[in-house]
Short mmCIF file of C-alpha atoms in Angstrom, two decimals:
data_model
loop_
_atom_site.label_atom_id
_atom_site.label_comp_id
_atom_site.label_asym_id
_atom_site.label_seq_id
_atom_site.Cartn_x
_atom_site.Cartn_y
_atom_site.Cartn_z
CA MET A 1 -17.14 111.19 344.73
CA THR A 2 -15.70 114.73 343.91
CA LEU A 3 -12.68 115.73 346.22
CA HIS A 4 -13.47 118.93 347.80
CA VAL A 5 -9.95 120.60 348.10
CA LEU A 6 -9.47 123.75 349.95
CA TYR A 7 -6.22 125.92 348.62
CA LEU A 8 -5.12 128.82 350.88
CA VAL A 9 -2.89 130.88 349.06
CA HIS A 10 -0.55 133.75 350.04
CA ASP A 11 -1.34 135.70 346.29
CA LEU A 12 -4.52 135.44 344.98
CA ALA A 13 -2.82 137.31 342.23
CA ASP A 14 -0.46 134.85 341.35
CA PRO A 15 -0.54 133.69 337.78
CA ALA A 16 0.54 130.41 339.56
CA VAL A 17 -2.07 129.79 341.62
CA ARG A 18 -4.28 129.95 338.94
CA ARG A 19 -2.49 127.10 336.89
CA ARG A 20 -2.99 125.09 339.73
CA VAL A 21 -6.48 125.99 340.55
CA LEU A 22 -6.77 124.74 336.60
CA MET A 23 -4.78 121.94 337.64
CA LEU A 24 -7.21 120.85 340.18
CA SER A 25 -10.14 121.26 338.27
CA ALA A 26 -9.16 119.38 335.14
CA GLY A 27 -8.49 116.54 337.38
CA GLY A 28 -11.96 116.70 338.53
CA ALA A 29 -11.72 118.37 341.78
CA ARG A 30 -13.93 121.08 343.46
CA ILE A 31 -12.13 124.10 344.63
CA THR A 32 -12.65 126.42 347.46
CA LEU A 33 -10.10 129.23 346.83
CA ALA A 34 -9.04 131.67 350.00
CA GLY A 35 -6.03 133.76 350.55
CA PHE A 36 -4.31 136.94 350.69
CA ARG A 37 -4.40 140.40 347.78
CA ARG A 38 -1.26 141.28 347.35
CA GLY A 39 -1.37 144.69 347.34
CA ASP A 40 -3.17 146.71 344.03
CA ASN A 41 -2.40 143.45 341.92
CA ALA A 42 -5.42 142.53 340.16
CA LEU A 43 -6.70 139.05 341.16
CA ALA A 44 -5.99 136.16 338.53
CA ALA A 45 -8.80 135.25 336.74
CA VAL A 46 -10.19 131.71 337.52
CA GLU A 47 -13.38 130.81 335.39
CA GLY A 48 -16.64 130.02 337.62
CA LEU A 49 -14.19 130.72 340.86
CA ARG A 50 -14.71 133.61 343.88
CA PRO A 51 -11.77 133.38 346.24
CA ILE A 52 -12.42 134.12 349.89
CA GLU A 53 -10.07 137.19 350.60
CA LEU A 54 -8.06 136.47 354.18
CA GLY A 55 -6.68 140.26 354.09
CA VAL A 56 -4.11 142.25 351.99
CA THR A 57 -0.54 142.11 352.43
CA ALA A 58 2.31 143.94 351.18
CA ASP A 59 5.40 142.55 348.77
CA GLY A 60 8.58 142.61 350.52
CA ARG A 61 7.12 143.70 354.20
CA PHE A 62 7.55 140.31 356.11
CA ALA A 63 6.16 141.72 359.32
CA GLN A 64 3.23 143.08 358.00
CA ARG A 65 2.61 139.58 356.63
CA LEU A 66 2.75 138.50 359.55
CA GLY A 67 0.68 140.64 360.89
CA ALA A 68 -1.89 140.06 358.47
CA VAL A 69 -1.82 136.21 358.48
CA GLY A 70 -2.29 136.46 362.37
CA LYS A 71 -5.35 138.08 361.85
CA ALA A 72 -6.34 135.72 359.26
CA CYS A 73 -5.63 133.17 361.81
CA LEU A 74 -8.39 134.56 364.44
CA ASN A 75 -10.95 135.50 361.80
CA ILE A 76 -10.57 131.93 359.74
CA SER A 77 -13.91 130.63 360.86
CA SER A 78 -16.07 133.83 360.29
CA ARG A 79 -14.12 133.68 356.92
CA LEU A 80 -14.98 130.04 356.06
CA ARG A 81 -18.35 129.98 357.27
CA GLY A 82 -20.80 128.68 354.94
CA VAL A 83 -17.80 126.54 353.22
CA ALA A 84 -18.69 122.79 353.18
CA ARG A 85 -15.56 120.92 355.03
CA PRO A 86 -12.83 119.88 352.07
CA ASP A 87 -11.38 116.94 351.67
CA VAL A 88 -8.25 118.25 351.74
CA ILE A 89 -6.48 121.33 352.18
CA ILE A 90 -3.25 122.72 350.83
CA ALA A 91 -1.60 125.26 352.01
CA ARG A 92 0.81 127.38 349.72
CA ASN A 93 3.94 128.79 351.75
CA LEU A 94 4.36 128.96 355.34
CA GLU A 95 2.33 131.42 356.09
CA MET A 96 -0.60 129.52 355.02
CA LEU A 97 0.50 126.70 356.66
CA ALA A 98 -0.28 128.17 359.73
CA VAL A 99 -3.35 128.90 358.28
CA ALA A 100 -4.35 125.80 357.44
CA ASN A 101 -3.63 124.41 360.72
CA ARG A 102 -6.40 126.78 362.05
CA ALA A 103 -8.70 125.94 359.66
CA VAL A 104 -8.30 122.59 360.58
CA THR A 105 -9.62 123.10 364.05
CA ALA A 106 -12.22 125.20 362.55
CA PHE A 107 -13.97 122.14 360.32
CA GLY A 108 -13.48 120.04 363.55
CA GLY A 109 -10.23 118.38 363.09
CA ARG A 110 -8.86 115.25 361.05
CA VAL A 111 -8.51 117.28 357.08
CA PRO A 112 -5.21 116.26 355.95
CA ILE A 113 -2.86 118.70 355.01
CA VAL A 114 -0.70 119.48 351.91
CA TYR A 115 2.53 121.30 352.18
CA GLU A 116 2.86 123.40 349.00
CA SER A 117 6.50 124.98 349.10
CA LEU A 118 7.75 126.28 345.36
CA ASP A 119 10.29 128.78 346.89
CA ILE A 120 12.41 128.87 349.92
CA HIS A 121 12.54 132.16 351.76
CA ARG A 122 15.90 133.54 352.03
CA LEU A 123 14.71 134.13 356.34
CA LEU A 124 14.08 130.39 356.34
CA LEU A 125 17.87 129.66 355.51
CA ARG A 126 19.37 132.16 358.00
CA GLY A 127 21.49 130.77 360.69
CA ASP A 128 21.09 133.06 363.24
CA PHE A 129 17.91 133.05 365.73
CA VAL A 130 15.64 134.26 363.38
CA GLY A 131 15.91 131.63 361.00
CA ARG A 132 16.12 128.74 363.57
CA MET A 133 12.72 130.26 365.02
CA LEU A 134 11.27 130.38 361.73
CA ARG A 135 12.26 126.75 361.01
CA GLY A 136 11.29 125.61 364.60
CA ALA A 137 7.62 127.11 363.24
CA GLU A 138 7.63 125.42 359.99
CA ALA A 139 8.67 121.98 361.68
CA ARG A 140 5.84 122.65 364.15
CA LEU A 141 2.91 123.81 362.12
CA GLY A 142 4.28 121.15 359.40
CA GLN A 143 3.33 118.53 361.85
CA LYS A 144 -0.53 117.77 360.96
CA ALA A 145 0.87 117.65 356.98
CA LYS A 146 0.70 114.50 354.79
CA LEU A 147 2.39 115.59 352.23
CA LEU A 148 5.03 118.10 350.48
CA ILE A 149 4.72 119.59 347.44
CA THR A 150 7.57 121.36 345.65
CA SER A 151 8.75 121.91 342.52
CA SER A 152 12.54 121.56 342.20
CA PRO A 153 14.94 118.42 343.69
CA ALA A 154 17.29 121.06 344.54
CA PHE A 155 14.77 122.32 347.28
CA VAL A 156 14.79 118.60 348.68
CA GLU A 157 18.57 118.05 348.95
CA ASN A 158 19.17 121.51 350.20
CA TYR A 159 16.96 122.45 352.15
CA PHE A 160 13.98 120.40 353.02
CA ARG A 161 15.93 117.21 353.96
CA PRO A 162 19.12 118.73 356.00
CA LEU A 163 17.80 121.49 357.47
CA SER A 164 13.60 121.88 357.72
CA GLY A 165 12.94 119.20 360.04
CA LEU A 166 9.89 118.26 358.30
CA ASP A 167 9.26 114.59 357.89
CA LEU A 168 7.02 114.11 354.86
CA PRO A 169 6.70 112.40 351.75
CA VAL A 170 7.73 114.56 348.64
CA LEU A 171 5.74 115.42 345.54
CA LEU A 172 7.75 116.66 343.06
CA LEU A 173 5.18 119.42 340.34
CA GLN A 174 7.51 121.01 338.19
CA ASN A 175 6.71 124.18 336.71
CA GLN A 176 5.70 122.97 333.73
CA VAL A 177 3.11 124.13 330.93
CA LEU A 178 -0.27 123.73 331.61
CA ALA A 179 -1.65 121.61 328.22
CA LEU A 180 -5.44 120.10 328.44
CA GLY A 181 -5.53 119.45 324.59
CA ASN A 182 -4.40 117.46 321.63
CA GLU A 183 -1.33 120.29 321.89
CA ALA A 184 -0.19 118.50 324.76
CA ASP A 185 2.05 116.21 322.47
CA ALA A 186 2.94 119.04 319.74
CA LEU A 187 6.42 119.92 318.95
CA PRO A 188 6.93 123.02 319.61
CA PRO A 189 6.96 125.28 316.09
CA ALA A 190 9.65 125.73 313.76
CA ARG A 191 11.59 129.13 314.88
CA LYS A 192 11.21 132.09 312.09
CA ARG A 193 14.11 134.36 311.74
CA ARG A 194 15.01 136.71 309.01
CA LYS A 195 18.95 136.75 308.61
CA GLY A 196 20.21 139.89 310.05
CA ASP A 197 17.70 140.83 312.40
CA PRO A 198 18.62 141.58 316.15
CA TRP A 199 18.90 138.60 318.39
CA ARG A 200 15.94 139.41 321.09
CA ILE A 201 16.14 137.69 325.06
CA GLY A 202 12.43 137.39 326.95
CA TRP A 203 12.64 137.46 330.52
CA PHE A 204 8.98 137.11 331.25
CA GLY A 205 7.11 136.08 334.53
CA ALA A 206 8.11 137.13 338.06
CA LEU A 207 10.61 140.01 337.62
CA ARG A 208 12.56 140.91 340.65
CA CYS A 209 16.32 140.44 340.21
CA SER A 210 17.99 143.64 339.73
CA ARG A 211 21.08 142.23 338.86
CA SER A 212 19.51 140.23 335.53
CA LEU A 213 18.02 143.85 334.48
CA ALA A 214 21.67 145.39 334.67
CA MET A 215 23.11 142.62 332.86
CA LEU A 216 20.79 142.41 330.02
CA SER A 217 21.02 146.57 330.14
CA ALA A 218 24.83 146.17 329.30
CA LEU A 219 24.53 143.52 327.01
CA SER A 220 22.08 145.27 324.46
CA ARG A 221 23.99 148.39 324.65
CA ALA A 222 27.35 146.47 324.39
CA MET A 223 25.90 145.15 321.44
CA GLY A 224 24.88 147.98 319.56
CA GLY A 225 21.23 146.67 319.50
CA ARG A 226 22.32 143.73 317.88
CA VAL A 227 20.37 142.36 320.68
CA GLU A 228 17.05 143.39 321.95
CA ILE A 229 15.78 142.48 325.11
CA VAL A 230 11.96 141.77 325.95
CA LEU A 231 10.49 141.90 329.43
CA ARG A 232 7.12 140.53 329.96
CA GLY A 233 4.75 139.50 333.35
CA ARG A 234 5.18 141.41 337.35
CA PRO A 235 7.82 143.45 338.19
CA ALA A 236 8.57 143.06 341.36
CA ARG A 237 8.92 147.22 342.29
CA SER A 238 9.88 146.54 345.90
CA GLU A 239 13.13 145.36 344.27
CA LEU A 240 13.42 146.99 341.12
CA ARG A 241 13.40 150.65 342.04
CA GLY A 242 12.32 152.98 339.33
CA PHE A 243 11.54 150.14 336.93
CA ASP A 244 9.32 152.42 334.80
CA GLY A 245 12.13 154.88 334.52
CA VAL A 246 14.89 152.58 333.97
CA ILE A 247 13.03 150.75 331.23
CA ALA A 248 11.71 154.38 329.45
CA ALA A 249 15.66 155.08 329.20
CA GLU A 250 16.87 151.95 327.74
CA PRO A 251 17.06 151.87 324.08
CA PHE A 252 17.27 148.18 323.13
CA MET A 253 15.03 146.94 326.01
CA THR A 254 11.10 147.07 326.01
CA PHE A 255 8.44 146.20 328.72
CA GLY A 256 5.02 144.45 327.17
CA GLY A 257 2.96 143.89 330.63
CA SER A 258 1.24 141.20 332.03
CA TYR A 259 0.29 138.24 330.25
CA ARG A 260 -1.97 135.15 330.31
CA ASN A 261 -1.05 131.86 331.58
CA PRO A 262 -1.11 129.56 329.55
CA GLU A 263 -3.12 131.33 326.81
CA ASP A 264 -0.49 133.99 325.51
CA LEU A 265 2.24 131.75 325.94
CA GLN A 266 2.79 131.06 322.37
CA ALA A 267 2.60 134.60 321.12
CA ILE A 268 5.39 135.75 323.67
CA TYR A 269 7.82 132.92 323.06
CA ALA A 270 7.38 132.89 319.49
CA ASP A 271 8.59 136.88 319.46
CA VAL A 272 11.90 135.86 321.23
CA ASP A 273 14.45 133.65 320.46
CA PHE A 274 16.20 132.91 323.91
CA VAL A 275 14.51 132.67 327.39
CA TRP A 276 16.50 134.57 330.26
CA THR A 277 16.12 131.41 333.12
CA ILE A 278 18.79 133.41 335.15
CA ASP A 279 17.43 134.63 338.26
CA PHE A 280 20.27 136.35 340.87
CA PHE A 281 17.49 137.62 343.49
CA GLU A 282 18.32 135.07 346.51
CA GLU A 283 21.85 133.67 344.99
CA GLY A 284 23.34 130.59 346.36
CA GLN A 285 19.98 130.13 347.52
CA ASN A 286 16.77 129.81 346.12
CA SER A 287 17.55 131.19 342.85
CA SER A 288 20.37 128.42 342.90
CA TRP A 289 18.29 125.74 343.74
CA LEU A 290 14.78 126.82 341.44
CA LEU A 291 13.83 125.46 338.56
CA PRO A 292 11.73 128.21 336.99
CA ASN A 293 8.24 128.63 334.97
CA ARG A 294 9.98 130.24 332.18
CA LEU A 295 12.53 127.34 331.43
CA TYR A 296 9.70 125.03 330.88
CA GLU A 297 7.33 128.12 329.02
CA GLY A 298 10.36 128.79 326.91
CA CYS A 299 11.65 125.47 325.82
CA ARG A 300 7.77 124.47 325.07
CA HIS A 301 7.43 127.02 322.77
CA GLY A 302 10.98 126.43 321.14
CA ALA A 303 13.13 129.56 322.50
CA VAL A 304 16.63 128.62 323.51
CA PRO A 305 17.20 128.93 327.62
CA ILE A 306 20.27 130.34 328.71
CA ALA A 307 21.53 129.66 332.27
CA VAL A 308 24.45 130.57 334.46
CA ALA A 309 26.90 127.66 336.03
CA GLY A 310 26.32 126.05 339.26
CA THR A 311 22.67 126.30 339.39
CA GLU A 312 19.69 123.61 338.91
CA THR A 313 18.61 125.02 336.05
CA ALA A 314 22.00 124.52 334.73
CA ARG A 315 22.43 121.31 335.91
CA PHE A 316 19.07 120.52 333.98
CA LEU A 317 20.00 121.87 330.71
CA ASP A 318 23.52 120.24 330.93
CA ASP A 319 21.63 116.92 331.65
CA ARG A 320 20.04 116.98 328.44
CA LYS A 321 22.36 118.95 326.40
CA ILE A 322 20.11 121.65 325.56
CA GLY A 323 20.53 125.64 325.93
CA PHE A 324 23.44 128.04 327.12
CA VAL A 325 25.33 127.79 330.52
CA LEU A 326 27.33 130.67 331.03
CA PRO A 327 30.36 129.74 332.94
CA ASP A 328 30.29 132.87 335.26
CA ALA A 329 27.81 135.53 336.30
CA ASP A 330 30.23 138.70 335.56
CA GLY A 331 28.46 139.24 332.10
CA SER A 332 31.63 138.73 330.26
CA GLY A 333 30.43 135.39 329.34
CA LEU A 334 27.02 136.53 328.30
CA GLN A 335 28.64 139.44 325.80
CA ALA A 336 31.01 136.49 324.52
CA LEU A 337 28.15 134.33 323.54
CA PHE A 338 26.41 136.91 321.64
CA GLU A 339 29.34 137.84 319.95
CA GLY A 340 30.20 134.26 318.69
CA MET A 341 26.21 133.88 317.81
CA ASN A 342 25.35 132.93 314.45
CA GLU A 343 22.35 131.35 312.32
CA GLU A 344 24.09 128.36 312.34
CA SER A 345 24.71 127.41 315.85
CA TYR A 346 21.29 129.07 316.92
CA ARG A 347 19.61 126.08 314.56
CA HIS A 348 21.53 123.82 316.30
CA ALA A 349 20.29 125.23 319.77
CA CYS A 350 16.84 125.25 318.59
CA TYR A 351 16.77 121.66 317.31
CA ALA A 352 18.41 120.38 320.54
CA VAL A 353 15.20 121.85 322.22
CA ALA A 354 12.73 120.65 319.94
CA LYS A 355 13.98 117.19 319.77
CA GLN A 356 12.91 116.62 323.32
CA HIS A 357 9.98 115.05 323.91
CA PRO A 358 6.74 117.17 324.68
CA SER A 359 5.95 115.83 328.24
CA LEU A 360 9.01 117.39 329.97
CA TRP A 361 7.53 120.62 329.46
CA THR A 362 3.83 119.92 329.70
CA ILE A 363 1.60 119.02 332.36
CA LYS A 364 -1.56 117.11 330.92
CA GLN A 365 -4.94 116.65 331.52
CA SER A 366 -4.13 112.71 332.97
CA ASP A 367 -1.46 114.89 335.17
CA CYS A 368 -3.90 116.55 336.31
CA GLU A 369 -6.20 113.71 337.05
CA ALA A 370 -3.17 111.70 338.75
CA LEU A 371 -2.59 114.67 341.05
CA VAL A 372 -6.41 114.71 342.06
CA ARG A 373 -6.59 110.69 342.52
CA ARG A 374 -3.11 111.30 344.85
CA LEU A 375 -4.76 113.99 347.35
CA ALA A 376 -8.30 111.73 346.94
CA THR A 377 -5.78 108.79 348.92
CA LEU A 378 -4.67 111.28 351.56
CA SER A 379 -8.69 111.81 352.49
CA THR A 380 -9.37 108.36 352.48
CA ASN A 381 -6.46 106.09 353.31
CA THR A 382 -3.49 108.50 354.64
CA GLU A 383 -1.22 105.55 355.47
CA GLY A 384 -1.77 104.43 351.65
CA ALA A 385 -1.26 107.56 350.50
CA ALA A 386 1.89 108.39 352.45
CA ALA A 387 3.33 104.91 350.85
CA VAL A 388 2.84 105.85 347.53
CA ALA A 389 3.91 109.02 348.06
CA VAL A 390 7.28 107.86 349.38
CA ALA A 391 8.04 105.49 346.52
CA HIS A 392 7.20 108.44 344.38
CA SER A 393 9.81 110.57 346.31
CA HIS A 394 12.88 107.67 345.82
CA THR A 395 12.76 109.01 342.06
CA TYR A 396 11.65 112.55 342.17
CA ARG A 397 14.90 113.71 340.38
CA ASP A 398 13.78 111.92 337.46
CA GLN A 399 10.51 111.94 337.62
CA GLY A 400 8.94 115.08 334.86
CA GLY A 401 5.23 114.52 335.47
CA LEU A 402 2.86 112.42 337.27
CA SER A 403 2.12 109.96 334.42
#
């Protein structure tokens, strides 16, 4: 019997939503996708799937989002009218956990909920009344959940275990590249560089960190064009004020727009030498704990990652002796790195990345099938599913995938 998953998401245009839907579909599940449109963002195209829109939200406007979520909770029965009862509901982010609880009631109860939390919002980490209120809401809404999906061990160590109030088995699904064909086990392509060409750093994905933008601008200007910066993805214009004007004024920086994941990854990463995996957006909190998409994407396609000390990404790189970890975040270490960069040191760095097993960077067909089997167990045997997930959570730091 085909597993029916209702996937409730905070942003229907998020490329990571498309990747998860493709993963579930590849694993054999049938998906109903419902969620919010984020402003004017075009919906991420998922072949053969028409999402159910629950409303419109605005980036960076938390109060507006709360209002939209409240309205969706009130109207969820009518929005889901005609949708068959799902076997599992996956709620991506805290606001969708609230919607999921209402959806369970609309379907008559006893539908297991999976809480998918791939970022820890800064409001959840506040020590004041607002933070305690939100963590309390998360704990209450999570009482009906059977499983927590997250993407970094540091989220569990720094938030979910000590602070959240949730008591759920954990499934680690890292932000790896979806590779469903024979390319899943292929080694990254050889890097092609002409001696004397500028070094090119790619900053791809969710572009929201003004400090990264300033550091990369300062580096490219200080190096007089010997380092070029290439940006691709979705800029958070609420955080990067005047983004288009800033880029237009930069002599050694370009923005190439959005891209498809995974279809365009090989082309965009082949165009750069390094991948910028640093994020200061929520420094010391979410940004220090995450393992970003671009880490896996870049390494999968042979680009050399750059991180900053004291982060989960730096720990990941140090454990595998790959990439470059800046000793500090003041910009001087970054400039020193490139002033000392030469073709030999770059070849050594490329080799260290290339010799890693491809499974470290990719989600394969078997991983997709394993995920759907795990979700199916929640639907058919809650106690058995919890036992399996708990066993998995004990080894989550060393777990590279589901296989």
